[in-house]
Short mmCIF file of C-alpha atoms in Angstrom, two decimals:
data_model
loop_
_atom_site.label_atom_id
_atom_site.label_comp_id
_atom_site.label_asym_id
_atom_site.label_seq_id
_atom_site.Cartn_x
_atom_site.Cartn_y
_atom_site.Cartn_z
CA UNK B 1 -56.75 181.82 108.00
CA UNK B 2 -59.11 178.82 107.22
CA UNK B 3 -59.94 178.07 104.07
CA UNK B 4 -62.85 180.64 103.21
CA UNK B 5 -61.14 183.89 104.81
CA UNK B 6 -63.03 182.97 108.19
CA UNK B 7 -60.39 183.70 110.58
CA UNK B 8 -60.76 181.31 114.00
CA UNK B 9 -58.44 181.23 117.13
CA UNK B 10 -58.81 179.51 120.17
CA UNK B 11 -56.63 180.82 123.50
CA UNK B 12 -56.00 177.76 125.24
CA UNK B 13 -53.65 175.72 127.95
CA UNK B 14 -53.35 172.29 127.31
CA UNK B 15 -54.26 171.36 131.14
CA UNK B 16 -57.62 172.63 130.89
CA UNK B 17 -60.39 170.50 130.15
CA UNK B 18 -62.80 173.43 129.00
CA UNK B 19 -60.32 174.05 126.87
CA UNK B 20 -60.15 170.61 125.22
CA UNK B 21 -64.45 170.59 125.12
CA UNK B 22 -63.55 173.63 122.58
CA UNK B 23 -60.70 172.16 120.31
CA UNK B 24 -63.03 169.02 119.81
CA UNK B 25 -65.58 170.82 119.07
CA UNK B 26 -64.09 172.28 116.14
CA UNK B 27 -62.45 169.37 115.57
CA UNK B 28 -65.57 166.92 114.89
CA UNK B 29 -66.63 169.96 112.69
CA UNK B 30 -63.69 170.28 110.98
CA UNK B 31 -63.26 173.78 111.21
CA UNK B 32 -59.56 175.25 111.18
CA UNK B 33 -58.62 177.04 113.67
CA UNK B 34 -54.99 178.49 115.17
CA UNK B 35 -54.42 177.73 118.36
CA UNK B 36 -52.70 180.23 120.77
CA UNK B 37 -51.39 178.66 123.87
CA UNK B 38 -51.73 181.18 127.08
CA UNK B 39 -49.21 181.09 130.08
CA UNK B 40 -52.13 181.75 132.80
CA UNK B 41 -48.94 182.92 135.41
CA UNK B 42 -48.63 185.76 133.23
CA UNK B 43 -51.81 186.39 131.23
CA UNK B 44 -51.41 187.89 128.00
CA UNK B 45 -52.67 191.60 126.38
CA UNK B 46 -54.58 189.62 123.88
CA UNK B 47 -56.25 187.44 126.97
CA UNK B 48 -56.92 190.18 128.86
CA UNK B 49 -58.25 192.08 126.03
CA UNK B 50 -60.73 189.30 124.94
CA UNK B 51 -61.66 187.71 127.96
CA UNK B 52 -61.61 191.26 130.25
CA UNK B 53 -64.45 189.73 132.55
CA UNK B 54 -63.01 186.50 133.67
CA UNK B 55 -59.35 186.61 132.16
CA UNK B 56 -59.49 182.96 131.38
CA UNK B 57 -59.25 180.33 128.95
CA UNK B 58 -60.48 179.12 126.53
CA UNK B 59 -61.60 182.00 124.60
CA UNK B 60 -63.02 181.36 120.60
CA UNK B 61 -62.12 184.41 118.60
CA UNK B 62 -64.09 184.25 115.19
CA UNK B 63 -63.29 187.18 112.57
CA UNK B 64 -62.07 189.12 115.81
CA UNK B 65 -65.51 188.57 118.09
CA UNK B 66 -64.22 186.86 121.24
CA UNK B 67 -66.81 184.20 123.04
CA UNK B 68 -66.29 183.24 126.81
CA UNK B 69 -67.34 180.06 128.62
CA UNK B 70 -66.75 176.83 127.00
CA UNK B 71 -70.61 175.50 126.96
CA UNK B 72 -71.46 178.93 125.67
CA UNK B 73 -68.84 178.46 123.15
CA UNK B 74 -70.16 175.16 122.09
CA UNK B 75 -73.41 176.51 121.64
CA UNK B 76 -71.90 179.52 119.29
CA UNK B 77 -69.73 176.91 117.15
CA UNK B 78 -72.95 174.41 116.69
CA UNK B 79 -74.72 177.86 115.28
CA UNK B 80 -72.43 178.76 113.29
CA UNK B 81 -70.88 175.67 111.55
CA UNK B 82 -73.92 173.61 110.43
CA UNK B 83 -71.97 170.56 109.38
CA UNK B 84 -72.29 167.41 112.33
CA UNK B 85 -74.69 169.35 114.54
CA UNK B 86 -74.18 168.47 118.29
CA UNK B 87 -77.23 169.49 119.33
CA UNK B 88 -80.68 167.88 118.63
CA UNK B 89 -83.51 169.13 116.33
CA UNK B 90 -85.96 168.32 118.88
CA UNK B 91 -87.00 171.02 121.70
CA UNK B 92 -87.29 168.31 124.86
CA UNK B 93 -84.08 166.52 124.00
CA UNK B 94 -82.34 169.48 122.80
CA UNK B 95 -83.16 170.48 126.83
CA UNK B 96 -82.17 167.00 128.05
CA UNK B 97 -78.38 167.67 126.30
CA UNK B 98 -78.09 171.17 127.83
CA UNK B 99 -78.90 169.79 131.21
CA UNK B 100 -77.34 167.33 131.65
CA UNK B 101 -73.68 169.00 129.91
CA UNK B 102 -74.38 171.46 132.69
CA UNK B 103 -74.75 168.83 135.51
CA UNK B 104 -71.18 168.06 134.64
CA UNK B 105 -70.23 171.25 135.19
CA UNK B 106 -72.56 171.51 138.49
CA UNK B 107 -71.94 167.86 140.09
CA UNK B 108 -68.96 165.95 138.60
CA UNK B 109 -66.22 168.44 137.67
CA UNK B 110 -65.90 169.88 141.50
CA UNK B 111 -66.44 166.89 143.47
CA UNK B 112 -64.46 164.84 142.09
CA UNK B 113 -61.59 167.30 141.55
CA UNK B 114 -61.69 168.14 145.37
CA UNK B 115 -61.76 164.60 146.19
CA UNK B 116 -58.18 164.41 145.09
CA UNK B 117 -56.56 167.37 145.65
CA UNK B 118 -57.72 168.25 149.33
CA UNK B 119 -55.83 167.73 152.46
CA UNK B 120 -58.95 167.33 154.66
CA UNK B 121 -59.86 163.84 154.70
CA UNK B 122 -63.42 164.54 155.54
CA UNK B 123 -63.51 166.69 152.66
CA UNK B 124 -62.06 164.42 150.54
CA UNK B 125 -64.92 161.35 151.75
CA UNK B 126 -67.77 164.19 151.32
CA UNK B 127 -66.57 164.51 147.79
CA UNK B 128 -65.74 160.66 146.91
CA UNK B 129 -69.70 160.34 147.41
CA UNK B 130 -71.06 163.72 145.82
CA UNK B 131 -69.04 161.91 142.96
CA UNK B 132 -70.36 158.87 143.12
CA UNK B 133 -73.55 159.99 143.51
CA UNK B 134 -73.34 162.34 140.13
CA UNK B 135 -71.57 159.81 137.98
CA UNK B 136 -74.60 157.32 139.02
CA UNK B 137 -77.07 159.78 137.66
CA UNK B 138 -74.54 159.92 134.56
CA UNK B 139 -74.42 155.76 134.57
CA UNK B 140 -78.55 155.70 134.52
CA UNK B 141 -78.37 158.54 132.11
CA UNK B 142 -76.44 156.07 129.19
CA UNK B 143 -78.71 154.34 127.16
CA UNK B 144 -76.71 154.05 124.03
CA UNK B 145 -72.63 153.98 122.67
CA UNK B 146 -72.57 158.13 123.58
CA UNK B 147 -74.94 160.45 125.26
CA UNK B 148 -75.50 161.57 121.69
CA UNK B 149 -76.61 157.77 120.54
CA UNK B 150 -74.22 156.55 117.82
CA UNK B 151 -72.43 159.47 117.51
CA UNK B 152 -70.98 161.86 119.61
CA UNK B 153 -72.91 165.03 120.55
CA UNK B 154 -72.93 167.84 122.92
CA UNK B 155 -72.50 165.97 126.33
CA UNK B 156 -70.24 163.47 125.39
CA UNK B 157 -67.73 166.84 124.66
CA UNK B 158 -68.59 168.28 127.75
CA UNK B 159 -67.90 164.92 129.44
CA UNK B 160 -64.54 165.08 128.20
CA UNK B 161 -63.07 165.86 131.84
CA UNK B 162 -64.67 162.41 132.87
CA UNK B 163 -63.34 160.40 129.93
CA UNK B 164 -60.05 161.79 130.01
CA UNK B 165 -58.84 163.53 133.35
CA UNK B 166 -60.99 161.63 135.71
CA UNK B 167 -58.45 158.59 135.11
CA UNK B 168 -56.10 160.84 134.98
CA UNK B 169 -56.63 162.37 138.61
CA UNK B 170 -57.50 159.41 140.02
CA UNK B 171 -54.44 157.60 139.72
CA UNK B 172 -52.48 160.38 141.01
CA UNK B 173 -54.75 160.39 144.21
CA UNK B 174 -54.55 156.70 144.54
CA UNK B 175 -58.99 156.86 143.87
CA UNK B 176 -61.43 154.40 142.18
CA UNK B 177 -63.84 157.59 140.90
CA UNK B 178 -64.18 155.87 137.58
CA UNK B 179 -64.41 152.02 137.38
CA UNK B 180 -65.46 149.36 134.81
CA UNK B 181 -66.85 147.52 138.52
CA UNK B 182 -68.44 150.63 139.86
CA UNK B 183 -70.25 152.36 136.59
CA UNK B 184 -69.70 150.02 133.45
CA UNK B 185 -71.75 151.88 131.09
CA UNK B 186 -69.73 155.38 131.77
CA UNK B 187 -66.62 153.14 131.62
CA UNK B 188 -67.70 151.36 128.57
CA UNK B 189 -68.23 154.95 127.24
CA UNK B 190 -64.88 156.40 128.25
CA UNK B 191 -63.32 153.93 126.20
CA UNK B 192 -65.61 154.31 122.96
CA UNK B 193 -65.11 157.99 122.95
CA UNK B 194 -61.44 158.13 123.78
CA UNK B 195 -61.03 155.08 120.51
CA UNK B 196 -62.84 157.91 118.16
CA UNK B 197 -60.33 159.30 115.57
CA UNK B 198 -61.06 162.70 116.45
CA UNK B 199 -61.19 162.06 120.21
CA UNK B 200 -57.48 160.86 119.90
CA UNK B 201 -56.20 163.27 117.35
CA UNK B 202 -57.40 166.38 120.00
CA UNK B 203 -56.65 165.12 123.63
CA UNK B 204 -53.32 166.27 125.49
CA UNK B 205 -50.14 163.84 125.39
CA UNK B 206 -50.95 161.98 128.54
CA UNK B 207 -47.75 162.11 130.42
CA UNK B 208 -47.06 165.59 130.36
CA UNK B 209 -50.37 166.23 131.78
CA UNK B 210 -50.04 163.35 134.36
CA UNK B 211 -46.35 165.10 135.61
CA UNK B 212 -48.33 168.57 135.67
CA UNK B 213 -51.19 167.71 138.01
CA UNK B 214 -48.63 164.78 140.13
CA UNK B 215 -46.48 168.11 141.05
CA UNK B 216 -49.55 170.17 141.86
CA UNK B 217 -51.00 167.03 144.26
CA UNK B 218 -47.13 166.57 145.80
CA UNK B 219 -47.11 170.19 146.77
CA UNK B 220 -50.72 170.08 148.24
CA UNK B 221 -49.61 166.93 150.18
CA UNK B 222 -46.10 168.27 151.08
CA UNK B 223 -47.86 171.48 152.70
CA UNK B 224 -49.99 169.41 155.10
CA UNK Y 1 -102.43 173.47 123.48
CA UNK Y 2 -105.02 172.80 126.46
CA UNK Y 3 -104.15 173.95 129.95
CA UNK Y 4 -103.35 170.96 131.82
CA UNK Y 5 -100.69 170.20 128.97
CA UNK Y 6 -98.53 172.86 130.40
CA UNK Y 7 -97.68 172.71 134.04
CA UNK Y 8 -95.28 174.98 135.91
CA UNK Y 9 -93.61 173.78 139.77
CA UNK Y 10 -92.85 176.84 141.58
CA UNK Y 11 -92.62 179.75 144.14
CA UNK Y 12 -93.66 183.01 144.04
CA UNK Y 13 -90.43 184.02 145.48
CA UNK Y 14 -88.09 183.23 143.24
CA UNK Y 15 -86.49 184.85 140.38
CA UNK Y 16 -85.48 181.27 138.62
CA UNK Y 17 -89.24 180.63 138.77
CA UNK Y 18 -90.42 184.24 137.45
CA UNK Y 19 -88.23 183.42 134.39
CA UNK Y 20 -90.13 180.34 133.29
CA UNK Y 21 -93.53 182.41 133.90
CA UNK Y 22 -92.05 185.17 131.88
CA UNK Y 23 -91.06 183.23 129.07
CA UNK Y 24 -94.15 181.21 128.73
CA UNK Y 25 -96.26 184.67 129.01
CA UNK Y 26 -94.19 186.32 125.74
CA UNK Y 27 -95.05 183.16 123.79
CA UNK Y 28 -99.11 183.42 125.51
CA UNK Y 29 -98.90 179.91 126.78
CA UNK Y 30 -101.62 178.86 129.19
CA UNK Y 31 -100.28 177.25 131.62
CA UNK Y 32 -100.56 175.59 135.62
CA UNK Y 33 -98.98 177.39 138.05
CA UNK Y 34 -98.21 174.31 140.92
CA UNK Y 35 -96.94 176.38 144.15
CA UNK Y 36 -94.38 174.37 145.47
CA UNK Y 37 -95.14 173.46 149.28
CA UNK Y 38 -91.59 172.94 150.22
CA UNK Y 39 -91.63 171.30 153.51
CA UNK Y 40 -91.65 169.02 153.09
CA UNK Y 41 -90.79 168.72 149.26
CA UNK Y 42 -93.65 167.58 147.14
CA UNK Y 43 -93.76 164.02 144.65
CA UNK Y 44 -93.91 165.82 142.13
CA UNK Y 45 -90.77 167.86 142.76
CA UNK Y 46 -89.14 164.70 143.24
CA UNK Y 47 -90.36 162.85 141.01
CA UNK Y 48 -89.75 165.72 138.01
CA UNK Y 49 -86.58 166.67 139.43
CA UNK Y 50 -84.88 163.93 141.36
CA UNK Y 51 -81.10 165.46 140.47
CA UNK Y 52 -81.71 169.03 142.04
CA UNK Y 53 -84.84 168.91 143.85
CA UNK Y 54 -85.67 171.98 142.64
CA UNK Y 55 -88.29 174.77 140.83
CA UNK Y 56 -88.61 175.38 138.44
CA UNK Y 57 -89.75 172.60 136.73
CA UNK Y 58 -92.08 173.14 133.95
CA UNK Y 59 -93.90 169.80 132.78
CA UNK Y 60 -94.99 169.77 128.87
CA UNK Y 61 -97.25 167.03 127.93
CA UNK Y 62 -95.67 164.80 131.27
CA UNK Y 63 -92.09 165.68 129.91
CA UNK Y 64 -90.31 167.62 132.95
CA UNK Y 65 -87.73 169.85 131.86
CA UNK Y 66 -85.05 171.48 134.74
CA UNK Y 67 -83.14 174.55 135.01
CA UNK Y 68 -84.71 178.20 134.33
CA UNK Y 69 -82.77 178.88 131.40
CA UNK Y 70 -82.70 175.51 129.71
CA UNK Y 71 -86.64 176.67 129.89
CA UNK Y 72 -86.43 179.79 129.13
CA UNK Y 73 -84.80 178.38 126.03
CA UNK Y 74 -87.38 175.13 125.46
CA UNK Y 75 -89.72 177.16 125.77
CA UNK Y 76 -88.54 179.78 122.87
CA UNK Y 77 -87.99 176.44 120.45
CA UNK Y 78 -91.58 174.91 121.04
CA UNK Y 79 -93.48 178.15 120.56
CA UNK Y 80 -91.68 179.01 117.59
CA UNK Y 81 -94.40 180.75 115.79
CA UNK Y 82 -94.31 183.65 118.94
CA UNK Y 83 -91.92 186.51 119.46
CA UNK Y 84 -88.25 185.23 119.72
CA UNK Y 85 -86.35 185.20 122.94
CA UNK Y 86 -82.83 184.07 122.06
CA UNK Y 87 -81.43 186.52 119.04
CA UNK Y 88 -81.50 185.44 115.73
CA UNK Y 89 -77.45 185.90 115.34
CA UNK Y 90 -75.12 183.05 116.65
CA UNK Y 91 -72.85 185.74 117.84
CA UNK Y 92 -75.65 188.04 119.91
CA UNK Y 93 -76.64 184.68 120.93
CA UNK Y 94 -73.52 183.94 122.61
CA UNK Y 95 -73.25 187.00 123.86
CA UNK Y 96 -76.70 187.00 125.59
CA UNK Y 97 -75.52 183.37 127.38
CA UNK Y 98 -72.29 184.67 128.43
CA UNK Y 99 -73.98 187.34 130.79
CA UNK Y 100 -76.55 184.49 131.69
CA UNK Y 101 -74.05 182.80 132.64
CA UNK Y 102 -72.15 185.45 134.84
CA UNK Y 103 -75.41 186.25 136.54
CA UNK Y 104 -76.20 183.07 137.82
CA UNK Y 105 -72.60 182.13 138.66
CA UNK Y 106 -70.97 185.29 139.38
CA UNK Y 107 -73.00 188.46 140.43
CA UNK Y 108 -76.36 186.74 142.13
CA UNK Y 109 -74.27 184.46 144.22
CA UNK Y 110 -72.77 187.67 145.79
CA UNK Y 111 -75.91 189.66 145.97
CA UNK Y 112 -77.07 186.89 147.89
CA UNK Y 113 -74.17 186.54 150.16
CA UNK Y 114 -74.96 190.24 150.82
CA UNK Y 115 -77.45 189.57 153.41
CA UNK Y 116 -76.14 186.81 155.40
CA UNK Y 117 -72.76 188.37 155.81
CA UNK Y 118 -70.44 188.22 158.69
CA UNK Y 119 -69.73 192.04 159.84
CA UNK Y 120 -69.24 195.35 157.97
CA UNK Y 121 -66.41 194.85 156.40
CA UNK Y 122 -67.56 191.71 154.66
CA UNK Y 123 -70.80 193.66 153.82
CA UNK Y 124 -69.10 196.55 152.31
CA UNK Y 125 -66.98 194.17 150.56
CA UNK Y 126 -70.02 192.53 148.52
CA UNK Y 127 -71.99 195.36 147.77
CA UNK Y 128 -68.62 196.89 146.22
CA UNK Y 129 -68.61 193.80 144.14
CA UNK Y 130 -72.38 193.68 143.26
CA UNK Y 131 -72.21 197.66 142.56
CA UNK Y 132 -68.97 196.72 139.85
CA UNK Y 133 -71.38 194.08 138.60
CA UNK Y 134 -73.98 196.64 137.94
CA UNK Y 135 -71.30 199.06 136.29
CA UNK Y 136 -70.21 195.56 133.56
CA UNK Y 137 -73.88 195.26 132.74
CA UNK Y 138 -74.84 199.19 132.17
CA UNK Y 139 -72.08 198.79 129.74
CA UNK Y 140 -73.24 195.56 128.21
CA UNK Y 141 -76.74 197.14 127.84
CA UNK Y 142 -75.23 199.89 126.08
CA UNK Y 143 -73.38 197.88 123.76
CA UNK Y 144 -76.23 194.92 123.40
CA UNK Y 145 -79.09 197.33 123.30
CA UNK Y 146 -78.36 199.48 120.62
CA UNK Y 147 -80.05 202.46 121.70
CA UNK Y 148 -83.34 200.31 122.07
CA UNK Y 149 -85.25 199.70 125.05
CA UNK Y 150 -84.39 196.33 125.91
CA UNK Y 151 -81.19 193.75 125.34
CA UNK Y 152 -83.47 191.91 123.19
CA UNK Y 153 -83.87 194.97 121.20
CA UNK Y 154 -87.32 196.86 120.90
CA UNK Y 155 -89.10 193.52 123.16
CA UNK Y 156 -87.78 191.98 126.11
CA UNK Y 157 -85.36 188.82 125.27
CA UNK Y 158 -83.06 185.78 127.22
CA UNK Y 159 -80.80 188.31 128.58
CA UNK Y 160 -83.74 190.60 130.10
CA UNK Y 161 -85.31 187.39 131.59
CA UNK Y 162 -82.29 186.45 133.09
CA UNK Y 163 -81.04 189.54 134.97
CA UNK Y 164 -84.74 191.36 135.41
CA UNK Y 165 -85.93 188.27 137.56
CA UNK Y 166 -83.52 189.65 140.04
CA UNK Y 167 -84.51 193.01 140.42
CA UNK Y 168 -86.93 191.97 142.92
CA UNK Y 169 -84.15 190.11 145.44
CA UNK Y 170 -82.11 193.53 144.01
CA UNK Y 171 -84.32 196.00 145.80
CA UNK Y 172 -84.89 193.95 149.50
CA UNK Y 173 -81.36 193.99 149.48
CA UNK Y 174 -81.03 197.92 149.32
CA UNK Y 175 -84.21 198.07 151.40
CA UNK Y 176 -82.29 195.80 153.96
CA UNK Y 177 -78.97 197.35 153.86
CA UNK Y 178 -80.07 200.35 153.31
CA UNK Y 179 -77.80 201.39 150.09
CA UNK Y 180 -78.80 202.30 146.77
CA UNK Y 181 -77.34 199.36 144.46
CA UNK Y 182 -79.27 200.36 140.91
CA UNK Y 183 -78.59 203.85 141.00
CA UNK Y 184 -79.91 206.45 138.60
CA UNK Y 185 -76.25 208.36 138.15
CA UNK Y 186 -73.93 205.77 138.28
CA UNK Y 187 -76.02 202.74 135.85
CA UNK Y 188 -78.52 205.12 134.34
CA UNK Y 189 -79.62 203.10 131.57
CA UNK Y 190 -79.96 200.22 133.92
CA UNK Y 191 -82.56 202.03 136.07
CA UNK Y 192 -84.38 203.00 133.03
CA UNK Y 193 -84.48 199.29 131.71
CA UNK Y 194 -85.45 197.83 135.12
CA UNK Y 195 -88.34 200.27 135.03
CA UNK Y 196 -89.32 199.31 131.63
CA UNK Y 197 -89.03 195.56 132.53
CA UNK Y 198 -91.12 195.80 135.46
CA UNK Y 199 -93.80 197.85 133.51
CA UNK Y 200 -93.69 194.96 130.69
CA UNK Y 201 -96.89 193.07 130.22
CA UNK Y 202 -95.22 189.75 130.22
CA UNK Y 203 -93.58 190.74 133.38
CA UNK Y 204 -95.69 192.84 136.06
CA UNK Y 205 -97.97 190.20 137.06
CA UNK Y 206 -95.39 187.94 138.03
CA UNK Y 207 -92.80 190.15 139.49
CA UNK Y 208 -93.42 189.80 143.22
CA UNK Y 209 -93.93 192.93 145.26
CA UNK Y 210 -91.13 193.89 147.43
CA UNK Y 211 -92.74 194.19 150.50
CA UNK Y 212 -94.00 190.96 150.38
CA UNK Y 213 -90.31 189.85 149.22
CA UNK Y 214 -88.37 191.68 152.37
CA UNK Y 215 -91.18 190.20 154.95
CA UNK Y 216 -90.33 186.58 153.29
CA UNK Y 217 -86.59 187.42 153.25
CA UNK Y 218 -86.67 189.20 157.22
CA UNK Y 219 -88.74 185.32 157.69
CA UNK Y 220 -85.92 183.58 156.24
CA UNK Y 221 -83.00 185.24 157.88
CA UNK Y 222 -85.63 184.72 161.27
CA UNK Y 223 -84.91 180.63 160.68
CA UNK Y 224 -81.54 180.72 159.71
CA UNK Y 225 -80.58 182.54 162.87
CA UNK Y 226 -82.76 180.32 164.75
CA UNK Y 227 -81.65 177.25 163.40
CA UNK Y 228 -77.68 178.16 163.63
CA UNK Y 229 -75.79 176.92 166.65
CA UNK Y 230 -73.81 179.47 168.61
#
């Protein structure tokens, strides 16, 4: 239980990235939470029970009221804990944060996921460019040490996945998705935001991760 | 604010569109309503949306903003001083974005898919789906509504924006298939709401009429079969 009676879990894997937007989100606000770690091959009666739609992580419970979707989640968690808000005051940039958090979601995430783990080499080319292309918009979209300016706000969490598994994914595929040559600014970025305290206190260890997603890739190439 | 301040890009066809007009007609915003030529796509589309190429865009003062709900929800934090779309609780908040959020990425995708399936079986399939989709939201309207009218309470809100923009594309696809989707016994206090909605002043002069919408779709489905190779 946190410190004033609030009660606030968070059903999580350590894998997923949506996941991670969530923890640092409570994180930068410093908001305790218990984290309950879900094995998604056999999903649990609390899971199921909170997340009955989708059956998936993460899920925020606060004071037993579950929220689903980890933007949506981000949203609830800027409402509700006023300290370090993520969000702008103002209405048009306020706009600009939630659009472009969900052109990650829309443009980046997919692409370059599938660019690595597909078998179809045309596939794989199709989504080396949608990439490319998205990150570029991303690169343009940079104008100062975070999307949020000098600190970091709403899309630099949701950027997470590029910060942190992008690298990740890319080494295991043998790709150049995210390059200090290619897009300096976003690289420049990655490195900022994965130096911030709280950035480094909340990701995954590395390595497990890494051995997680290598085994998934060697199966997808071993079943060619 | 004076009317060329406030310009909307759109369609008359589409539901994303009809929830940017809705939105701005709760708060009484006048506005310009730009009707999208299409092909090919206009400057201004791509100049005010070069990432999606898309409508709606609504343009405030020369500031484009993208996305019907990111509108829907500009628009409810400019015009503060009007009725309130989002809730005022965090929680009902969330819970009004969650359902957003399964509409556009969940149910509409497969009411769409409806009418360009492949075969019975695959038809059946997705109007099972939509139908259990139907069944989730008559009981989130229970639970949201509160015995009032709406899920925004006694006035239309986000989450009636969001899913009443589709009734339109919801009844051409029972007039096309030929199956009742929103029915009266099995999501009755859906069919009451989607009456209410339609009736809504900020609504019924920007709902299309279905006729017009099942001649545009039959047109559509005309060029898609036309322009598929065999």
């Amino acid at each position: 239980m946190a410190a004033n009676g609030e009660e606030v879990k968070l059903l999580g894997v350590a894998a997923s990235t949506f996941v991670c937007r969530v923890q640092l989100g409570l994180n930068l606000k410093g908001v305790e939470y218990k984290f309950v770690e879900q094995d998604l091959e056999n999903k649990s009666e609390e899971l199921l029970k909170y997340n009955p739609i989708h059956k998936k992580v993460p899920v925020l419970v606060h004071n037993e009221r579950p929220i689903s979707e980890s933007l949506v989640i981000l949203e609830y968690i800027d409402d509700t804990w006023k300290v370090n808000p993520f969000l702008p005051s103002e209405p048009y940039q306020r706009a600009m944060a939630r659009f472009w958090a969900k052109f990650i979601d829309d443009k980046v995430l997919l692409a370059s996921w599938t660019s690595v783990f597909t078998n179809d080499e045309k596939e794989r080319e199709k989504n080396i460019r949608e990439s490319d292309e998205a990150l570029k918009f991303l690169e343009d979209e940079l104008k100062g040490k975070f999307f949020g300016g000098e600190e970091i706000a709403f899309v630099d969490i949701a950027a997470v996945y590029i910060a942190f598994w992008v690298p990740l994914i890319q080494d295991i595929g043998g790709l150049q998705l995210l390059t200090n040559e290619k897009f300096p600014k976003l690289y420049n970025w990655s490195q900022e935001f994965l130096n911030h305290p709280i950035v480094k206190e909340t990701m995954p260890p590395r390595d497990p991760l890494f051995a997680f997603f290598k085994a998934r890739y060697d199966n997808l190439i071993a079943s060619k | 604010m004076t009317k060329s301040e406030v310009k909307l890009l759109g369609a008359w066809p589409s539901p994303f569109v009809m929830r940017a007009r809705i939105a701005l007609n709760i708060k009484s915003v006048s506005y310009e309503f730009l009707e999208e030529t299409f092909q090919p796509k206009s400057q201004l589309l791509l100049d005010s949306n070069p990432v999606y190429k898309k409508v709606p865009v609504l343009i405030n003062q020369d500031k484009p903003i993208c996305e019907s709900l990111i509108i829907v929800q500009y628009v409810d934090d400019v015009w503060s001083s009007g009725p309130s779309i989002l809730p005022s609780e965090p929680y009902d908040r969330a819970i009004a974005r969650f359902w957003a959020t399964y509409l556009d990425d969940k149910w509409y995708p497969t009411l769409r898919s409806v009418r360009g399936a492949k075969g019975e079986d695959e038809r059946k399939k997705l109007i099972k789906e939509v139908g259990e989709g139907l069944t989730l939201l008559e009981d989130a309207l229970n639970k949201i509504s509160r015995g009032k009218d709406f899920f925004g309470g006694d006035q239309i809100g986000y989450l009636d924006i969001a899913f009443g923009c589709f009734l339109g594309w919801l009844r051409v696809t029972e007039s096309l298939t030929g199956v009742k989707l929103l029915d009266q016994v099995k999501t009755p206090c859906l069919a009451k709401w989607a009456e209410r909605f339609c009736a809504h002043g900020a609504v019924k002069d920007v709902m299309p009429q279905t006729e017009k919408l099942v001649e545009f779709a039959k047109m559509l489905m005309a060029k898609m079969a036309a322009s598929t190779p065999n």
